[in-house]
mmCIF file of C-alpha atoms in Angstrom:
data_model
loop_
_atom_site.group_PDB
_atom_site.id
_atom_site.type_symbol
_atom_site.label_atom_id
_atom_site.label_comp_id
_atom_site.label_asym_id
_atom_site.label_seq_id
_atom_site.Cartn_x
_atom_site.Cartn_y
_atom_site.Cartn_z
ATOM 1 C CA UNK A 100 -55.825 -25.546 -37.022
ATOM 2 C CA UNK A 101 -57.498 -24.074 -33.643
ATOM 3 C CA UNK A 102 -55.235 -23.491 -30.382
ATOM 4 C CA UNK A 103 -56.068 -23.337 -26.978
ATOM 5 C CA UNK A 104 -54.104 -20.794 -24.334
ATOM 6 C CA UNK A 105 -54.744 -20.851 -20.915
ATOM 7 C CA UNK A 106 -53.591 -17.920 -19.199
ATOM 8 C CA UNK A 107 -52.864 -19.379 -15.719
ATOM 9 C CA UNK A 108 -50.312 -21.807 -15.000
ATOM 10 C CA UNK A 109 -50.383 -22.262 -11.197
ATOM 11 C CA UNK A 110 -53.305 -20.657 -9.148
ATOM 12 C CA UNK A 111 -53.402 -20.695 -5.276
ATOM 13 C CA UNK A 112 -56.444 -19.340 -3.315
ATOM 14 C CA UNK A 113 -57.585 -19.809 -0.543
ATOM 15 C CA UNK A 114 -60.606 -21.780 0.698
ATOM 16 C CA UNK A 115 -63.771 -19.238 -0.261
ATOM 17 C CA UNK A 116 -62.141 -17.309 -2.363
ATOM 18 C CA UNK A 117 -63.904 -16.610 -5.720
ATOM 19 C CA UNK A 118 -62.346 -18.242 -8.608
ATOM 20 C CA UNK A 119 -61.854 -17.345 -12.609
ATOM 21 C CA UNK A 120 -59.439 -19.388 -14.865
ATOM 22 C CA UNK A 121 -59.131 -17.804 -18.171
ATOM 23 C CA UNK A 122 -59.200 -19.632 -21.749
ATOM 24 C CA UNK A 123 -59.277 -18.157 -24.946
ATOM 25 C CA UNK A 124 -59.367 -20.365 -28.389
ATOM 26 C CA UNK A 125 -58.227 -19.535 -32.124
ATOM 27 C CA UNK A 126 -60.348 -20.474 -34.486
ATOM 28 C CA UNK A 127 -62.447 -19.108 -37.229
ATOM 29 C CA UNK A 128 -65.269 -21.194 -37.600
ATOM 30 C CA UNK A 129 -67.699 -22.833 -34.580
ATOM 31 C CA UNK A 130 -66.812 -24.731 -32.250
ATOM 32 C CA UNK A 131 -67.472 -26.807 -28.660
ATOM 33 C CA UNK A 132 -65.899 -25.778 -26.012
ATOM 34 C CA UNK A 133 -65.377 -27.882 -22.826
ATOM 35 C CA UNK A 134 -63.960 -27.620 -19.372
ATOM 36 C CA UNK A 135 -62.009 -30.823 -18.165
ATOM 37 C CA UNK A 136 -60.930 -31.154 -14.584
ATOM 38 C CA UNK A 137 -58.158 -34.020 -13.377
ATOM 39 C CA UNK A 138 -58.236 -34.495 -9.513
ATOM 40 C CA UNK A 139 -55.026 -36.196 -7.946
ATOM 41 C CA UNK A 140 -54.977 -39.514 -9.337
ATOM 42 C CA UNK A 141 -57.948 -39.914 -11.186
ATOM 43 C CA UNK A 142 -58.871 -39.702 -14.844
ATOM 44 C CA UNK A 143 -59.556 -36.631 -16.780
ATOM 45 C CA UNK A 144 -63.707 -35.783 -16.078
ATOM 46 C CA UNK A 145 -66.071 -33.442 -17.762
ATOM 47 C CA UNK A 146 -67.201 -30.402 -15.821
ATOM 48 C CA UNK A 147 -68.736 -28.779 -18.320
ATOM 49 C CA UNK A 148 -69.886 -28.128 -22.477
ATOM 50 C CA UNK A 149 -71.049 -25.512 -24.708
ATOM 51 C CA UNK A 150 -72.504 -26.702 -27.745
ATOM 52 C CA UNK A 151 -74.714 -23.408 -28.743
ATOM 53 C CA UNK A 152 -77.845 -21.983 -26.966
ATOM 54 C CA UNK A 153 -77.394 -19.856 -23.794
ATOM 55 C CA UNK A 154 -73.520 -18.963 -23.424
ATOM 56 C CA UNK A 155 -73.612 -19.050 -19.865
ATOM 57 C CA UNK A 156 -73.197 -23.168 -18.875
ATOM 58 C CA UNK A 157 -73.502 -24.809 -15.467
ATOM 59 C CA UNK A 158 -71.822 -27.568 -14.570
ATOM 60 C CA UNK A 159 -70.835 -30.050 -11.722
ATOM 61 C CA UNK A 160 -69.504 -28.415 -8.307
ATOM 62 C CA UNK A 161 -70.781 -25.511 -8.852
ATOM 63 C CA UNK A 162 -68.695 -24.852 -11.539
ATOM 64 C CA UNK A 163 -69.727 -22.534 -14.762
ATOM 65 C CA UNK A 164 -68.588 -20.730 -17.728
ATOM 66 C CA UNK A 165 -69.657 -18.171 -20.236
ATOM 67 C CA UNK A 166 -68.546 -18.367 -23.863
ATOM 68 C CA UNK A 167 -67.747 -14.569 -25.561
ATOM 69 C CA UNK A 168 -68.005 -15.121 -28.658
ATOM 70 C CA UNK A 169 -66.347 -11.734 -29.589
ATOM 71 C CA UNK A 170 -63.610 -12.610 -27.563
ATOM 72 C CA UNK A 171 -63.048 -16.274 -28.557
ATOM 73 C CA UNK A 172 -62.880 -16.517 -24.626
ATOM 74 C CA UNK A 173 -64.831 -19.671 -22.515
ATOM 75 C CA UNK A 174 -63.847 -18.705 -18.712
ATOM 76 C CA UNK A 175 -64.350 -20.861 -16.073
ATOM 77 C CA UNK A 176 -65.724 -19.416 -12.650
ATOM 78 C CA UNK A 177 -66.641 -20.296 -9.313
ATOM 79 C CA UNK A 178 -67.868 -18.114 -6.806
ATOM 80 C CA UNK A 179 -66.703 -19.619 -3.462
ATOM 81 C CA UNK A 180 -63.587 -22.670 -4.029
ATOM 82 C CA UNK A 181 -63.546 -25.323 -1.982
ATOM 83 C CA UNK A 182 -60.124 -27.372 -0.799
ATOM 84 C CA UNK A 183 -61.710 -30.673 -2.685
ATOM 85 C CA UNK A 184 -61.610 -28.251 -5.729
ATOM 86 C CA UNK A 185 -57.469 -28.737 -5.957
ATOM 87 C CA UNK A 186 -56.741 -30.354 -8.930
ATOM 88 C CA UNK A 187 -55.922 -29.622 -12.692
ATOM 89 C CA UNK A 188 -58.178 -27.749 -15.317
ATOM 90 C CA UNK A 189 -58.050 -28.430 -19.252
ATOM 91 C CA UNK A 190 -60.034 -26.083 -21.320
ATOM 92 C CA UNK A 191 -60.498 -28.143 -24.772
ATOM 93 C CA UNK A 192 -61.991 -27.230 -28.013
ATOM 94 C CA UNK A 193 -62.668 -29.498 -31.379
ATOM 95 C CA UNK A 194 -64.885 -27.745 -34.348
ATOM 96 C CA UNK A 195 -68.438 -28.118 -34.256
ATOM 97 C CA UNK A 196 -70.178 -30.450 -36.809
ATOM 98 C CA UNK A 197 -67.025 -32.734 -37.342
ATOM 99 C CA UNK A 198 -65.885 -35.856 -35.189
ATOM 100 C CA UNK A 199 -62.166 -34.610 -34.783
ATOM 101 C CA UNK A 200 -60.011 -34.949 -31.586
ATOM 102 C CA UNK A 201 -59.908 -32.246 -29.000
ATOM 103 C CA UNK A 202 -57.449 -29.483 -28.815
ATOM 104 C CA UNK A 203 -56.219 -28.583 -25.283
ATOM 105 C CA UNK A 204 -55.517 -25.912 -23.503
ATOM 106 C CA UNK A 205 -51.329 -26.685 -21.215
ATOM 107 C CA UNK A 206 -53.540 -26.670 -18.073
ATOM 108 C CA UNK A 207 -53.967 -25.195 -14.650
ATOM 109 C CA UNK A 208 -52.655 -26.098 -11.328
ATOM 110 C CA UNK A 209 -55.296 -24.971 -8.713
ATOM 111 C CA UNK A 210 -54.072 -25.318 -5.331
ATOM 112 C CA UNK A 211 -56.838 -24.502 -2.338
ATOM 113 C CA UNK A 212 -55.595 -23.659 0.727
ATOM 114 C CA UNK A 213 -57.668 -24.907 3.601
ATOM 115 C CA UNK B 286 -67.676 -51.319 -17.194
ATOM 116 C CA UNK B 287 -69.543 -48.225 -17.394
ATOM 117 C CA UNK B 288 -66.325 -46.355 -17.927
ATOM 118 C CA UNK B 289 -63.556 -46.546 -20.394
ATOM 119 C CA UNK B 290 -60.838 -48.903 -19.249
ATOM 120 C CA UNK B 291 -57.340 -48.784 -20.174
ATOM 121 C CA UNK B 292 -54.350 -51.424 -19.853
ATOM 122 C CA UNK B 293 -52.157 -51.685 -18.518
ATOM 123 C CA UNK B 294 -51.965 -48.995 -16.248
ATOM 124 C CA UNK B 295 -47.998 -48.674 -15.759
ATOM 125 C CA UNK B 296 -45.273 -49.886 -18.462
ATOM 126 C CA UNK B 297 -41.722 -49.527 -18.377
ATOM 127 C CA UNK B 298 -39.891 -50.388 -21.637
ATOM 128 C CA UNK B 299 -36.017 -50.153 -22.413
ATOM 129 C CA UNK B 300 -35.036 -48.243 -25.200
ATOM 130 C CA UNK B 301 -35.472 -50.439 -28.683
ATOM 131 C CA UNK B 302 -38.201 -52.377 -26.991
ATOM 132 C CA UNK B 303 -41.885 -52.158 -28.779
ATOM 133 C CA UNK B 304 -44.943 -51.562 -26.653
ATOM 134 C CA UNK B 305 -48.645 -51.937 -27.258
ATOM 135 C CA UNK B 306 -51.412 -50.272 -25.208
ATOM 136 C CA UNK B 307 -55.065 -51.605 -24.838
ATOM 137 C CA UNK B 308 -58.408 -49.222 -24.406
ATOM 138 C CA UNK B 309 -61.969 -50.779 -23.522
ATOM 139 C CA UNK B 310 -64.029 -48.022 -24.663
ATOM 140 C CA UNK B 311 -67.690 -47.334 -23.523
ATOM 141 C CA UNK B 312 -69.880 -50.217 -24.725
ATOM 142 C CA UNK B 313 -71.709 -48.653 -27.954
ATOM 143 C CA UNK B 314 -69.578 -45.877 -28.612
ATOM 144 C CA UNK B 315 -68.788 -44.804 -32.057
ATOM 145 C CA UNK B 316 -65.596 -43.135 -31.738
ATOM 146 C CA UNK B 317 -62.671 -43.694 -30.085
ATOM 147 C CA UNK B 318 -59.944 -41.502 -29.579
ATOM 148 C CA UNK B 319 -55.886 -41.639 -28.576
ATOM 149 C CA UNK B 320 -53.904 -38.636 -26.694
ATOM 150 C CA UNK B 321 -50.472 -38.623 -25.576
ATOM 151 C CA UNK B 322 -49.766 -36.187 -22.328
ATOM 152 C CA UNK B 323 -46.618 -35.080 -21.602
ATOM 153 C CA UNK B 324 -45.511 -34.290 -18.127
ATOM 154 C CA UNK B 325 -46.863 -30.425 -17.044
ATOM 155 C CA UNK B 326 -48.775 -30.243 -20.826
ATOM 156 C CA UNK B 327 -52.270 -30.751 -21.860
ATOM 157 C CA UNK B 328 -53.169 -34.105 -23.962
ATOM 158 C CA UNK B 329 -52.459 -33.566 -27.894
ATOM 159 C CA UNK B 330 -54.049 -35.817 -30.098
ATOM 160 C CA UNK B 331 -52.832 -38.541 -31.800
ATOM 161 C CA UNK B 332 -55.629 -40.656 -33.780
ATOM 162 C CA UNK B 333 -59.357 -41.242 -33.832
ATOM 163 C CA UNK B 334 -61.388 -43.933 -34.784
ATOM 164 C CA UNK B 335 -64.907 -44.323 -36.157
ATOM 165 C CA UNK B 336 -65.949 -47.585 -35.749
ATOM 166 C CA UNK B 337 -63.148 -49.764 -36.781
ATOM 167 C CA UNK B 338 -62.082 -46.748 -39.346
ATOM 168 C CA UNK B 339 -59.106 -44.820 -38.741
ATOM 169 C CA UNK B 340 -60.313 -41.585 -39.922
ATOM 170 C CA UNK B 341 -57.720 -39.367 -38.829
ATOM 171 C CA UNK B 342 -54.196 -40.196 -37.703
ATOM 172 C CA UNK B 343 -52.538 -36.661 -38.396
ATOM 173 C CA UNK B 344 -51.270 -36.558 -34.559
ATOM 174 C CA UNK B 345 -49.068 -39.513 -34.664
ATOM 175 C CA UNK B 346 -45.516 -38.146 -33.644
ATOM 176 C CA UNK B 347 -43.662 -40.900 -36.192
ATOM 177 C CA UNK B 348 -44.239 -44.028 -38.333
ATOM 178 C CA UNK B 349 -43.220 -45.620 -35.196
ATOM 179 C CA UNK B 350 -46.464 -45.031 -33.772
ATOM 180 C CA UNK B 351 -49.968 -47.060 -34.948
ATOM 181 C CA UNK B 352 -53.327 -47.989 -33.989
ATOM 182 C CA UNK B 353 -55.694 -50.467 -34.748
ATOM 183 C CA UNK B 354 -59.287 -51.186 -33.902
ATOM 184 C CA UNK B 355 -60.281 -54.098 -36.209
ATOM 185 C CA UNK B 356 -63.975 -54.973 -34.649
ATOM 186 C CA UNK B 357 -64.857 -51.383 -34.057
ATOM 187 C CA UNK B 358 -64.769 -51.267 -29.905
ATOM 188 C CA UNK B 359 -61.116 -52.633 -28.534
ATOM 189 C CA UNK B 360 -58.248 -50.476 -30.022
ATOM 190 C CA UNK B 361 -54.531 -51.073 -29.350
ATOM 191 C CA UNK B 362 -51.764 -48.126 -29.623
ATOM 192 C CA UNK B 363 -48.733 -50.223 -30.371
ATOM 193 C CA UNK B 364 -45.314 -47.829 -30.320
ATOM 194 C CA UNK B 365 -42.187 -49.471 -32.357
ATOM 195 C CA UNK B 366 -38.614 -49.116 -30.908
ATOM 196 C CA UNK B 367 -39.853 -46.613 -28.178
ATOM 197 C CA UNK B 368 -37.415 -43.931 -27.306
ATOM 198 C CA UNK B 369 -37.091 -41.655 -24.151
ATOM 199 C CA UNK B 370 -39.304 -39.106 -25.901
ATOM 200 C CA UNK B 371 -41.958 -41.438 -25.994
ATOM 201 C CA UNK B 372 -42.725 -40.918 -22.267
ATOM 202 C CA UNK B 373 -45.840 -39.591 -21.645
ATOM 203 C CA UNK B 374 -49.386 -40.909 -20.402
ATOM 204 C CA UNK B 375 -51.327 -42.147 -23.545
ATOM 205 C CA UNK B 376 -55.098 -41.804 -22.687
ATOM 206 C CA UNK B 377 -57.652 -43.429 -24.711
ATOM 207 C CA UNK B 378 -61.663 -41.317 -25.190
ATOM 208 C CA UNK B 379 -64.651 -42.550 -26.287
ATOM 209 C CA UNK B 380 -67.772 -40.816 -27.745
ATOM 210 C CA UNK B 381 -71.721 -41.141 -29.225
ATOM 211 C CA UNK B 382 -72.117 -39.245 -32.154
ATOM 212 C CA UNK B 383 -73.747 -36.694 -32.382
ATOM 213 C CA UNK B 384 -72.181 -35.490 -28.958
ATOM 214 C CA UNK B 385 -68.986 -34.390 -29.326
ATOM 215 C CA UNK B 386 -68.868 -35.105 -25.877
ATOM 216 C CA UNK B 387 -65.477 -37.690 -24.579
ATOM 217 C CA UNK B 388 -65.105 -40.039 -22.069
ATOM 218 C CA UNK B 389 -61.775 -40.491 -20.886
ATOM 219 C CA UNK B 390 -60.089 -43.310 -19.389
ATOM 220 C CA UNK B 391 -57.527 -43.885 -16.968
ATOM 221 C CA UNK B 392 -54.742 -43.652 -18.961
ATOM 222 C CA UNK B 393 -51.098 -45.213 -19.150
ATOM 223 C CA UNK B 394 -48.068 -44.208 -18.220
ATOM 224 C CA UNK B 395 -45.146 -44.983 -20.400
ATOM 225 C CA UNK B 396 -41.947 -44.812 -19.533
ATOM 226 C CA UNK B 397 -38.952 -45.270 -21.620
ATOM 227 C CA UNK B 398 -35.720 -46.152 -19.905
#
């Protein structure tokens, strides 16, 4: 079965401040990788996918990631945060070519500091 | 809705009592999925559906736990005898194969007094 880590617990920066929240996955076959985000009180949304093709993905707010595939890693990054950007990160994975559930990452409290 | 939907949005049960727990998915989608979310942890998975096929149901926590989705688009999570483990937000995702792309709803919070 694959597994999820996120490094990160609790992050605080401040506003402008670059940002990098690490995930790595175990798994031996391929898989999709995703980046959730959950603001305060709203529902879990997509920021962004990797499917295959170019392992560097943009997403919404600015957001992106690069899948390493030698390092089973799929880090998110932005380069200047914004205080709208507080919320909670999931990094989820589920194995490529089959309709199975997601596997998630325990999270990551971002706090921006105006 | 454009959205997935999810109801009710807040349920308290006592001990003993049994609960069930309704998701609207996306209009058209395939697949339909359940995941329980503790307090502080990601969501786990507990079930998916394909159409009104219950293909996989390896996440449920106990035989006190079952879904249903008997016309392929409403599902219902129905928990027996809930205990004070059982509290948790259940969210409900919905998907168009091929994507392995899901759309989440609101969710509901359980909570077992």
């Amino acid at each position: 079965a694959q597994s999820v880590s996120q490094h990160n617990h609790h992050v605080i920066l401040s506003e402008a401040a670059s940002l990098e929240l690490g995930c790595n996955y175990s798994y031996g076959g391929t898989v999709n990788l995703f980046w959730y985000v959950q603001y305060p009180g709203q529902h879990l949304q997509l920021l962004l996918k990797y499917f295959s093709g170019d392992p560097l993905v943009k997403g919404i707010k600015g957001f992106e990631a690069e899948f390493i595939k030698s390092k089973f890693s799929f880090n998110l990054r932005k380069p200047s945060v914004q205080w709208s950007d507080t919320a909670e990160y999931f990094c989820a994975v589920n194995i490529r070519g089959g309709a199975d559930g997601l596997t998630f990452g325990k999270g990551t409290h971002l706090i921006i500091q105006p | 809705g454009a959205g997935v939907s999810q109801s009710p949005r807040y349920k308290v049960a006592k001990r003993g009592q049994d609960v069930a727990l309704r998701c609207d998915p996306i209009s058209g989608h395939v697949s339909l999925f359940w995941y329980q979310q503790a307090l502080g942890q990601g969501p786990e998975f507990l079930t998916y559906f394909q159409n009104e096929a219950q293909l996989d149901k390896s996440g449920l926590p106990s035989d006190r736990f079952f879904a249903e989705r008997p016309e392929g688009s409403v599902s219902t999570l129905k928990i027996q005898r809930t205990q004070q483990e059982d509290s948790a937000v259940y969210l409900c995702a919905s998907s168009l194969p091929p994507y392995n792309e899901q759309f989440f709803g609101p969710g509901t919070r359980l909570t077992v007094l």
